[in-house]
Amino acid sequence: MSNIQILVGSTLGGAEYVAEAIQPLLEEAGFDSELHFDPDLNNLSLQEDQIWLICVSTHGAGDYPENFKPFVEQLQQVNAPLNEVRYGIVGIGDSNYDTYCEASKNIDFLLEDMGAVRLGERFEIDVAEYPIPEDHVLEWIPMWIEDLNDIIED
């Protein structure tokens, strides 16, 4: 059974609500999961059997939320490839801004550059269209779980 670490970067609580909506669905599908509202690389394993699901909102001019910045800084200090890390991303943003979901794109690019492997497509939630983002993620998470199961079985 895979262990999914849900890493949350949130300013106004939207990403927290999304993460909290996802967790019971992961557990119903047979995955162990843990929420990290203040992600810390020191509390995570870089082992192959662990998967990160990153739920991050974009703040300001495409910035990471304050609670997520230390985690990104820790990642940038890692001097080894993250080839064993598998991850998924849910980004939350407002398409009225030209920095729509920029934080999720940036963490995706950083992890990819470090050798981590994304599972499935990055999912972006536009709060201009879906003002309750946790409702919209419920449409996506079953597909991600299905993709995840296919990958794990291979």
PDB file of C-alpha atoms in Angstrom, residues 45-51 84-86:
ATOM      1  CA  SER A  45      10.842  10.484   3.274  1.00  0.00           C
ATOM      2  CA  LEU A  46      12.386  10.429  -0.166  1.00  0.00           C
ATOM      3  CA  GLN A  47      11.674   6.697  -0.384  1.00  0.00           C
ATOM      4  CA  GLU A  48      10.186   5.109  -3.463  1.00  0.00           C
ATOM      5  CA  ASP A  49       7.020   3.943  -1.704  1.00  0.00           C
ATOM      6  CA  GLN A  50       5.964   7.458  -0.782  1.00  0.00           C
ATOM      7  CA  ILE A  51       3.999   9.815  -2.988  1.00  0.00           C
ATOM      8  CA  GLU A  84      12.540   8.332  -6.050  1.00  0.00           C
ATOM      9  CA  VAL A  85       9.909  11.018  -5.501  1.00  0.00           C
ATOM     10  CA  ARG A  86       6.585  10.663  -7.254  1.00  0.00           C
TER      11      ARG A  86
END
